[in-house]
Coordinates of N, CA, C and O in Angstrom, one line a residue:
M1 N 100.0 82.7 89.9 CA 99.6 83.5 89.2 C 100.1 83.1 88.1 O 101.3 82.4 88.0
K2 N 99.4 82.7 87.2 CA 98.6 82.4 85.9 C 99.8 82.8 85.4 O 100.0 84.0 85.1
E3 N 101.0 82.2 84.4 CA 102.6 83.1 83.1 C 101.4 83.5 82.0 O 101.8 82.6 80.8
N4 N 100.0 83.7 81.6 CA 99.6 83.9 80.4 C 100.0 85.3 79.9 O 99.3 85.4 78.5
N5 N 101.2 85.9 80.0 CA 101.3 87.0 79.1 C 102.9 87.7 79.8 O 103.3 87.1 80.5
I6 N 103.4 88.1 78.9 CA 104.5 88.5 78.7 C 105.4 89.3 80.9 O 106.3 89.5 80.6
F7 N 104.4 90.4 80.4 CA 104.6 91.0 82.3 C 104.3 89.7 83.4 O 105.7 90.1 84.1
Q8 N 104.0 89.3 83.3 CA 103.8 88.0 84.0 C 104.9 87.2 83.9 O 105.4 86.7 84.9
K9 N 105.6 86.6 82.9 CA 106.5 86.5 83.0 C 108.0 87.7 83.6 O 108.7 86.3 83.4
I10 N 107.8 88.9 83.2 CA 108.9 89.5 84.0 C 109.3 89.3 85.1 O 109.7 89.4 85.2
I11 N 107.7 89.7 85.2 CA 107.0 89.4 87.6 C 108.7 88.6 87.6 O 109.1 88.6 89.0
N12 N 108.1 87.0 87.4 CA 108.3 86.4 87.7 C 109.6 85.4 87.1 O 110.3 84.2 87.3
K13 N 110.6 87.0 86.8 CA 112.0 86.4 86.0 C 112.2 85.0 84.7 O 112.7 84.5 85.5
K14 N 110.3 84.7 84.7 CA 110.5 83.8 83.3 C 111.4 84.5 82.4 O 112.4 83.3 81.8
I15 N 111.7 85.5 81.8 CA 112.1 85.9 81.2 C 112.6 87.2 81.3 O 112.5 88.1 82.2
P16 N 114.1 87.2 80.6 CA 115.2 88.7 80.9 C 114.1 90.1 80.9 O 113.2 90.0 80.0
A17 N 113.9 91.2 81.5 CA 114.0 92.3 80.9 C 115.3 93.4 82.7 O 115.5 92.9 82.9
D18 N 114.8 94.5 82.4 CA 116.1 95.1 82.3 C 114.6 95.6 84.0 O 114.2 97.1 83.9
I19 N 114.7 95.4 85.0 CA 113.7 95.4 85.9 C 115.0 96.4 87.3 O 115.6 96.6 87.5
L20 N 114.0 97.7 86.9 CA 114.3 99.4 87.4 C 114.2 98.6 88.8 O 115.1 99.2 90.1
Y21 N 113.2 97.9 89.2 CA 112.5 98.2 90.7 C 111.2 97.1 90.9 O 111.6 97.1 90.3
Q22 N 111.6 96.3 92.1 CA 110.3 95.1 91.6 C 110.3 95.5 93.8 O 111.3 94.9 94.0
D23 N 109.2 95.3 94.3 CA 108.4 94.2 95.5 C 107.4 93.7 95.9 O 107.1 93.2 94.6
E24 N 106.7 93.2 96.3 CA 105.5 92.6 96.4 C 104.3 92.9 96.1 O 103.9 92.6 95.5
K25 N 104.8 93.9 95.4 CA 102.8 95.0 95.3 C 103.8 95.1 93.5 O 102.6 95.3 93.0
V26 N 104.8 95.3 92.9 CA 105.3 96.3 92.0 C 106.0 95.5 91.1 O 106.8 95.3 91.8
T27 N 106.4 95.3 89.4 CA 107.6 95.3 89.8 C 107.8 96.8 88.6 O 106.7 96.9 88.0
V28 N 109.2 96.8 88.2 CA 109.2 98.4 87.0 C 110.3 98.0 86.3 O 111.2 97.6 87.1
F29 N 110.1 98.0 85.0 CA 111.2 97.9 83.8 C 111.5 98.9 83.1 O 110.0 99.1 82.6
S30 N 112.8 99.1 82.0 CA 112.5 99.4 81.0 C 112.3 99.3 79.9 O 111.9 98.3 79.6
D31 N 111.1 100.1 79.4 CA 109.7 99.3 77.7 C 111.2 99.0 76.7 O 112.6 100.1 76.2
I32 N 110.9 98.0 76.1 CA 112.5 97.7 75.2 C 111.8 98.1 73.8 O 112.7 98.2 73.1
N33 N 111.0 98.9 73.9 CA 110.7 100.2 72.4 C 110.5 101.1 72.9 O 109.7 102.2 72.9
P34 N 111.6 102.2 73.5 CA 111.0 103.8 74.2 C 110.9 104.3 73.2 O 111.2 104.2 72.1
K35 N 109.9 105.4 73.9 CA 109.6 106.6 72.7 C 110.4 108.3 73.0 O 109.7 108.9 73.5
A36 N 110.9 107.6 74.2 CA 111.4 108.7 75.2 C 113.0 107.9 75.9 O 112.8 107.0 76.0
P37 N 113.6 108.5 75.4 CA 115.2 109.0 76.2 C 115.0 107.2 77.3 O 115.7 107.0 78.0
V38 N 114.0 108.0 78.4 CA 113.4 107.5 79.7 C 112.3 107.0 79.3 O 111.4 107.8 79.3
H39 N 112.3 105.8 79.1 CA 110.8 105.1 79.1 C 110.7 104.0 79.8 O 111.2 103.1 79.7
F40 N 109.7 104.0 81.6 CA 109.0 102.9 81.8 C 108.7 102.1 81.6 O 107.5 103.2 81.9
L41 N 107.9 101.2 82.1 CA 106.4 100.6 83.2 C 106.8 100.4 84.2 O 106.9 99.8 85.1
V42 N 105.5 100.9 85.0 CA 105.1 100.7 86.0 C 104.5 99.4 86.7 O 103.4 100.3 85.9
I43 N 103.8 98.3 86.7 CA 103.1 96.8 87.0 C 102.3 96.8 88.3 O 103.3 95.9 89.3
P44 N 101.3 96.3 88.6 CA 100.8 95.6 89.1 C 101.5 94.4 89.5 O 101.3 93.7 88.1
N45 N 102.3 93.4 90.4 CA 102.5 92.3 90.0 C 100.7 90.9 90.1 O 100.8 90.2 89.7
K46 N 99.8 92.1 90.2 CA 98.6 91.3 90.7 C 98.1 91.4 89.4 O 97.9 92.4 88.8
I47 N 97.0 90.6 89.1 CA 96.8 90.7 88.0 C 95.0 91.8 87.9 O 94.8 91.4 87.9
I48 N 95.6 92.5 87.1 CA 94.1 93.6 86.4 C 94.9 94.2 85.2 O 95.8 94.1 84.6
T49 N 93.8 93.6 84.8 CA 93.9 93.7 82.8 C 93.5 95.2 82.3 O 94.2 95.3 81.5
S50 N 93.5 95.6 83.1 CA 93.3 96.8 82.4 C 92.0 98.2 83.2 O 92.2 97.9 84.2
L51 N 92.7 99.7 83.2 CA 92.7 100.0 83.7 C 90.7 100.0 84.7 O 90.4 100.7 86.3
N52 N 89.8 99.9 83.3 CA 88.6 99.7 84.0 C 88.2 98.5 84.8 O 87.5 98.4 85.3
K53 N 89.5 97.9 84.7 CA 88.6 96.7 85.6 C 89.7 96.9 87.3 O 90.0 95.7 88.4
I54 N 90.6 97.6 87.7 CA 90.9 99.2 89.4 C 89.3 98.5 89.9 O 87.8 99.2 89.5
E55 N 89.3 97.8 91.2 CA 88.3 97.7 92.1 C 88.8 99.0 93.5 O 89.9 99.2 93.2
K56 N 87.8 99.2 94.4 CA 87.9 99.9 95.2 C 88.6 99.7 96.1 O 89.8 99.7 96.6
K57 N 89.2 98.3 96.1 CA 90.2 97.1 97.5 C 91.3 98.0 96.2 O 92.6 97.0 97.1
D58 N 91.6 97.7 95.5 CA 92.6 98.1 94.4 C 93.7 99.4 94.4 O 94.3 99.7 94.3
K59 N 93.0 100.5 95.7 CA 93.3 101.9 95.5 C 94.1 101.9 96.3 O 95.3 103.4 95.8
N60 N 95.2 101.4 97.1 CA 96.4 101.1 97.9 C 97.4 100.9 97.1 O 99.0 101.3 96.3
L61 N 97.1 99.9 96.1 CA 98.2 99.9 95.6 C 98.2 100.3 94.0 O 99.1 101.0 93.7
V62 N 97.0 100.9 93.9 CA 97.2 102.2 92.7 C 98.2 103.3 93.0 O 99.0 103.7 92.3
F63 N 98.1 103.4 93.8 CA 98.8 104.8 94.8 C 100.0 104.2 95.3 O 101.0 105.4 95.1
H64 N 100.2 103.1 95.3 CA 102.6 102.4 94.9 C 102.5 102.2 93.5 O 103.8 103.1 93.8
M65 N 101.5 102.4 92.9 CA 102.0 102.0 91.4 C 102.7 104.2 91.4 O 103.5 103.7 90.5
L66 N 101.6 104.8 91.9 CA 102.1 106.2 91.2 C 103.0 106.6 91.9 O 104.5 107.5 91.5
N67 N 103.1 105.8 93.6 CA 104.6 106.6 94.8 C 106.1 106.1 94.1 O 106.6 106.9 93.9
I68 N 105.7 105.2 93.7 CA 106.7 104.2 93.2 C 107.8 104.6 91.7 O 108.5 104.5 91.7
A69 N 106.6 105.2 91.1 CA 106.7 106.0 90.0 C 107.5 107.1 89.3 O 108.3 107.6 89.5
I70 N 107.0 107.8 90.7 CA 108.0 109.2 91.3 C 109.5 108.5 91.2 O 109.2 109.5 91.5
L71 N 109.9 107.9 92.3 CA 110.6 107.1 93.3 C 111.2 106.7 91.9 O 113.3 107.3 91.6
I72 N 111.1 106.3 90.7 CA 111.9 106.3 89.7 C 112.4 107.5 89.1 O 112.8 107.4 88.1
A73 N 111.3 108.1 89.0 CA 111.6 109.6 88.0 C 112.3 109.9 88.4 O 113.5 110.7 88.2
K74 N 112.8 110.4 90.1 CA 114.2 110.5 90.8 C 115.2 110.3 90.6 O 116.5 110.7 90.4
K75 N 115.2 108.6 90.4 CA 116.9 107.7 90.3 C 116.8 108.4 88.7 O 117.9 108.0 88.0
K76 N 115.8 108.0 87.9 CA 116.1 108.0 86.6 C 116.7 110.5 86.1 O 116.7 109.7 84.8
K77 N 116.7 110.9 87.4 CA 116.7 112.2 87.1 C 115.7 112.8 85.9 O 116.4 113.8 85.2
I78 N 114.7 112.5 86.1 CA 113.6 113.7 85.0 C 112.5 113.8 85.9 O 111.3 114.4 85.1
Y79 N 112.4 113.9 87.4 CA 111.8 114.4 88.6 C 111.8 116.0 88.6 O 110.5 116.8 88.8
N80 N 112.1 116.5 88.2 CA 112.6 118.2 88.4 C 113.0 118.2 86.7 O 112.0 119.2 86.4
T81 N 113.3 118.0 85.5 CA 112.9 118.1 84.4 C 111.5 118.0 84.1 O 111.0 118.9 83.4
G82 N 110.9 116.6 84.4 CA 109.2 116.7 83.9 C 109.0 115.4 83.3 O 109.9 114.4 82.2
Y83 N 108.3 115.2 83.4 CA 107.8 113.1 82.9 C 106.0 113.4 82.5 O 105.7 114.0 83.2
R84 N 105.8 112.2 82.3 CA 104.5 112.4 82.1 C 104.3 109.9 82.4 O 104.8 110.0 81.9
L85 N 103.3 110.9 82.5 CA 102.5 108.9 82.8 C 101.3 109.0 81.8 O 100.9 110.3 81.5
I86 N 101.0 108.0 81.6 CA 100.2 107.3 80.2 C 100.0 105.7 80.9 O 100.5 105.3 80.8
I87 N 99.0 106.1 80.9 CA 97.7 104.1 81.1 C 97.0 104.1 79.9 O 95.9 104.7 79.2
N88 N 97.1 103.4 78.6 CA 95.6 103.5 77.6 C 95.4 101.9 78.2 O 95.7 101.4 79.5
C89 N 93.7 102.0 77.2 CA 92.8 101.6 78.2 C 92.4 100.3 77.4 O 91.2 101.3 76.4
N90 N 92.0 99.4 76.9 CA 91.7 98.6 75.7 C 92.8 99.0 74.5 O 93.4 99.9 74.3
N91 N 91.7 98.7 73.7 CA 92.4 98.1 72.2 C 92.7 99.3 71.3 O 93.3 99.9 70.3
H92 N 91.4 100.4 71.5 CA 91.5 101.3 70.4 C 93.2 102.4 71.0 O 92.5 103.7 70.5
A93 N 92.1 102.7 72.5 CA 93.5 103.7 73.2 C 95.4 103.0 72.6 O 96.5 103.7 73.1
G94 N 95.2 101.8 72.9 CA 96.9 101.7 71.8 C 96.9 100.3 73.2 O 98.3 100.0 73.9
Q95 N 96.5 100.2 74.3 CA 97.0 98.9 75.1 C 96.5 97.7 74.5 O 96.0 97.2 73.9
E96 N 98.1 97.4 74.5 CA 98.4 95.7 73.5 C 98.7 94.8 74.7 O 98.8 93.8 73.9
I97 N 99.1 94.7 75.9 CA 99.0 93.3 77.1 C 98.0 93.6 77.7 O 97.6 95.3 78.4
N98 N 97.2 93.0 77.9 CA 96.1 92.8 78.9 C 97.0 92.7 80.7 O 95.9 91.9 81.1
H99 N 97.2 93.8 80.7 CA 98.0 93.3 82.2 C 98.0 95.7 82.4 O 98.5 96.1 81.6
L100 N 97.5 96.2 83.5 CA 97.5 96.9 83.5 C 99.2 98.0 84.0 O 99.7 97.4 84.3
H101 N 99.4 98.8 83.2 CA 100.9 98.9 83.1 C 100.6 100.7 83.1 O 99.8 101.1 82.2
I102 N 101.7 101.9 84.0 CA 102.0 102.5 83.8 C 103.2 103.1 82.8 O 104.2 102.4 84.0
H103 N 103.0 104.4 81.9 CA 104.2 104.2 81.3 C 104.6 105.9 81.7 O 104.1 106.2 81.8
V104 N 105.8 105.5 81.7 CA 106.8 106.8 82.6 C 107.2 107.7 80.9 O 108.8 106.4 81.0
L105 N 107.3 108.0 80.7 CA 108.7 109.1 79.8 C 108.8 110.6 80.4 O 108.2 111.3 80.9
G106 N 110.0 110.5 79.8 CA 111.2 111.9 79.9 C 111.8 111.5 79.3 O 112.7 111.6 79.0
G107 N 113.8 112.9 79.6 CA 114.9 112.7 79.2 C 114.6 114.3 77.9 O 115.4 113.8 78.3
K108 N 113.2 114.8 77.5 CA 113.4 115.4 77.0 C 112.0 115.7 76.7 O 111.5 115.2 77.2
R109 N 111.9 117.3 75.9 CA 111.0 117.5 76.1 C 110.2 116.9 75.4 O 110.6 117.2 73.9
L110 N 108.6 116.6 75.7 CA 108.3 115.8 74.8 C 106.6 117.0 74.2 O 106.4 117.9 75.0
K111 N 106.6 116.8 73.4 CA 105.7 117.0 72.3 C 103.9 117.3 73.5 O 103.7 116.6 74.1
S112 N 103.4 118.7 73.4 CA 101.7 118.9 73.9 C 101.0 117.5 73.0 O 101.3 117.1 72.0
I113 N 100.5 117.4 74.0 CA 99.3 116.5 73.1 C 97.9 116.9 73.2 O 97.1 117.8 73.8

Protein backbone atom coordinates (compact mmCIF):
# COMPACT_ATOMS: atom_id res chain seq x y z
CA MET A 1 0.00 0.00 0.00
CA LYS A 2 1.46 3.34 -1.00
CA GLU A 3 1.53 5.94 1.77
CA ASN A 4 0.41 8.98 -0.18
CA ASN A 5 -2.23 10.31 2.22
CA ILE A 6 -2.54 10.89 5.94
CA PHE A 7 -5.02 8.03 6.42
CA GLN A 8 -2.62 5.51 4.94
CA LYS A 9 0.08 6.79 7.27
CA ILE A 10 -2.29 6.29 10.22
CA ILE A 11 -3.16 2.77 9.02
CA ASN A 12 0.54 1.92 8.83
CA LYS A 13 1.28 3.69 12.15
CA LYS A 14 3.73 6.07 10.51
CA ILE A 15 2.07 8.99 12.30
CA PRO A 16 0.35 8.95 15.69
CA ALA A 17 -3.42 8.72 16.05
CA ASP A 18 -5.89 7.69 18.72
CA ILE A 19 -6.65 4.30 17.14
CA LEU A 20 -9.83 2.85 18.61
CA TYR A 21 -9.89 -0.33 16.53
CA GLN A 22 -7.92 -1.96 13.74
CA ASP A 23 -8.14 -5.26 11.89
CA GLU A 24 -7.05 -6.49 8.47
CA LYS A 25 -9.89 -4.60 6.73
CA VAL A 26 -10.47 -1.32 8.60
CA THR A 27 -8.94 1.21 10.95
CA VAL A 28 -10.95 3.39 13.33
CA PHE A 29 -9.54 6.48 15.02
CA SER A 30 -10.68 9.64 16.78
CA ASP A 31 -11.11 12.73 14.61
CA ILE A 32 -8.44 15.34 15.39
CA ASN A 33 -10.99 18.15 14.89
CA PRO A 34 -14.14 16.72 16.51
CA LYS A 35 -17.55 18.19 15.67
CA ALA A 36 -19.25 16.37 18.57
CA PRO A 37 -18.18 14.93 21.95
CA VAL A 38 -17.73 11.58 20.20
CA HIS A 39 -16.34 11.81 16.67
CA PHE A 40 -14.40 9.02 15.06
CA LEU A 41 -13.60 7.86 11.54
CA VAL A 42 -13.95 4.39 10.07
CA ILE A 43 -11.69 3.88 7.06
CA PRO A 44 -10.90 0.90 4.86
CA ASN A 45 -7.28 -0.22 4.90
CA LYS A 46 -7.68 -0.74 1.15
CA ILE A 47 -7.42 2.40 -0.93
CA ILE A 48 -10.84 3.50 -2.17
CA THR A 49 -10.67 7.18 -3.05
CA SER A 50 -14.36 8.05 -2.64
CA LEU A 51 -17.85 6.67 -2.27
CA ASN A 52 -18.15 6.86 -6.06
CA LYS A 53 -15.29 4.37 -6.42
CA ILE A 54 -16.89 1.53 -4.44
CA GLU A 55 -17.22 -1.55 -6.61
CA LYS A 56 -19.40 -4.63 -6.27
CA LYS A 57 -16.39 -6.56 -4.95
CA ASP A 58 -16.20 -4.06 -2.04
CA LYS A 59 -19.68 -4.86 -0.67
CA ASN A 60 -18.37 -7.03 2.19
CA LEU A 61 -15.82 -4.37 3.11
CA VAL A 62 -18.45 -1.63 3.23
CA PHE A 63 -20.74 -3.85 5.32
CA HIS A 64 -17.80 -4.51 7.67
CA MET A 65 -17.17 -0.76 7.97
CA LEU A 66 -20.77 -0.24 9.05
CA ASN A 67 -20.64 -3.12 11.54
CA ILE A 68 -17.47 -1.74 13.09
CA ALA A 69 -19.04 1.74 13.30
CA ILE A 70 -21.87 0.16 15.32
CA LEU A 71 -19.41 -1.77 17.51
CA ILE A 72 -17.44 1.37 18.37
CA ALA A 73 -20.68 3.33 18.93
CA LYS A 74 -21.54 0.73 21.59
CA LYS A 75 -18.07 1.04 23.16
CA LYS A 76 -18.34 4.84 23.18
CA LYS A 77 -21.82 4.59 24.77
CA ILE A 78 -23.67 6.43 21.98
CA TYR A 79 -25.44 3.35 20.60
CA ASN A 80 -28.65 3.87 22.58
CA THR A 81 -28.81 7.68 22.59
CA GLY A 82 -28.06 7.99 18.89
CA TYR A 83 -25.32 8.85 16.46
CA ARG A 84 -24.87 10.05 12.90
CA LEU A 85 -22.89 8.53 10.04
CA ILE A 86 -21.57 10.88 7.37
CA ILE A 87 -19.73 10.06 4.16
CA ASN A 88 -18.59 13.12 2.24
CA CYS A 89 -18.12 12.40 -1.45
CA ASN A 90 -15.76 14.63 -3.41
CA ASN A 91 -14.79 18.27 -3.03
CA HIS A 92 -18.17 20.04 -3.05
CA ALA A 93 -19.39 17.77 -0.24
CA GLY A 94 -16.35 18.56 1.88
CA GLN A 95 -14.22 15.44 1.31
CA GLU A 96 -10.72 16.64 2.16
CA ILE A 97 -8.83 13.34 2.04
CA ASN A 98 -9.14 11.16 -1.07
CA HIS A 99 -9.74 8.01 0.93
CA LEU A 100 -13.23 6.72 1.70
CA HIS A 101 -14.16 7.34 5.33
CA ILE A 102 -17.22 7.33 7.53
CA HIS A 103 -17.55 10.02 10.19
CA VAL A 104 -19.42 8.80 13.26
CA LEU A 105 -20.68 11.59 15.54
CA GLY A 106 -22.61 11.46 18.79
CA GLY A 107 -22.52 12.21 22.49
CA LYS A 108 -24.99 15.10 22.31
CA ARG A 109 -28.20 16.00 20.52
CA LEU A 110 -27.17 16.78 16.96
CA LYS A 111 -28.91 19.43 14.91
CA SER A 112 -31.24 18.19 12.20
CA ILE A 113 -29.93 18.54 8.68
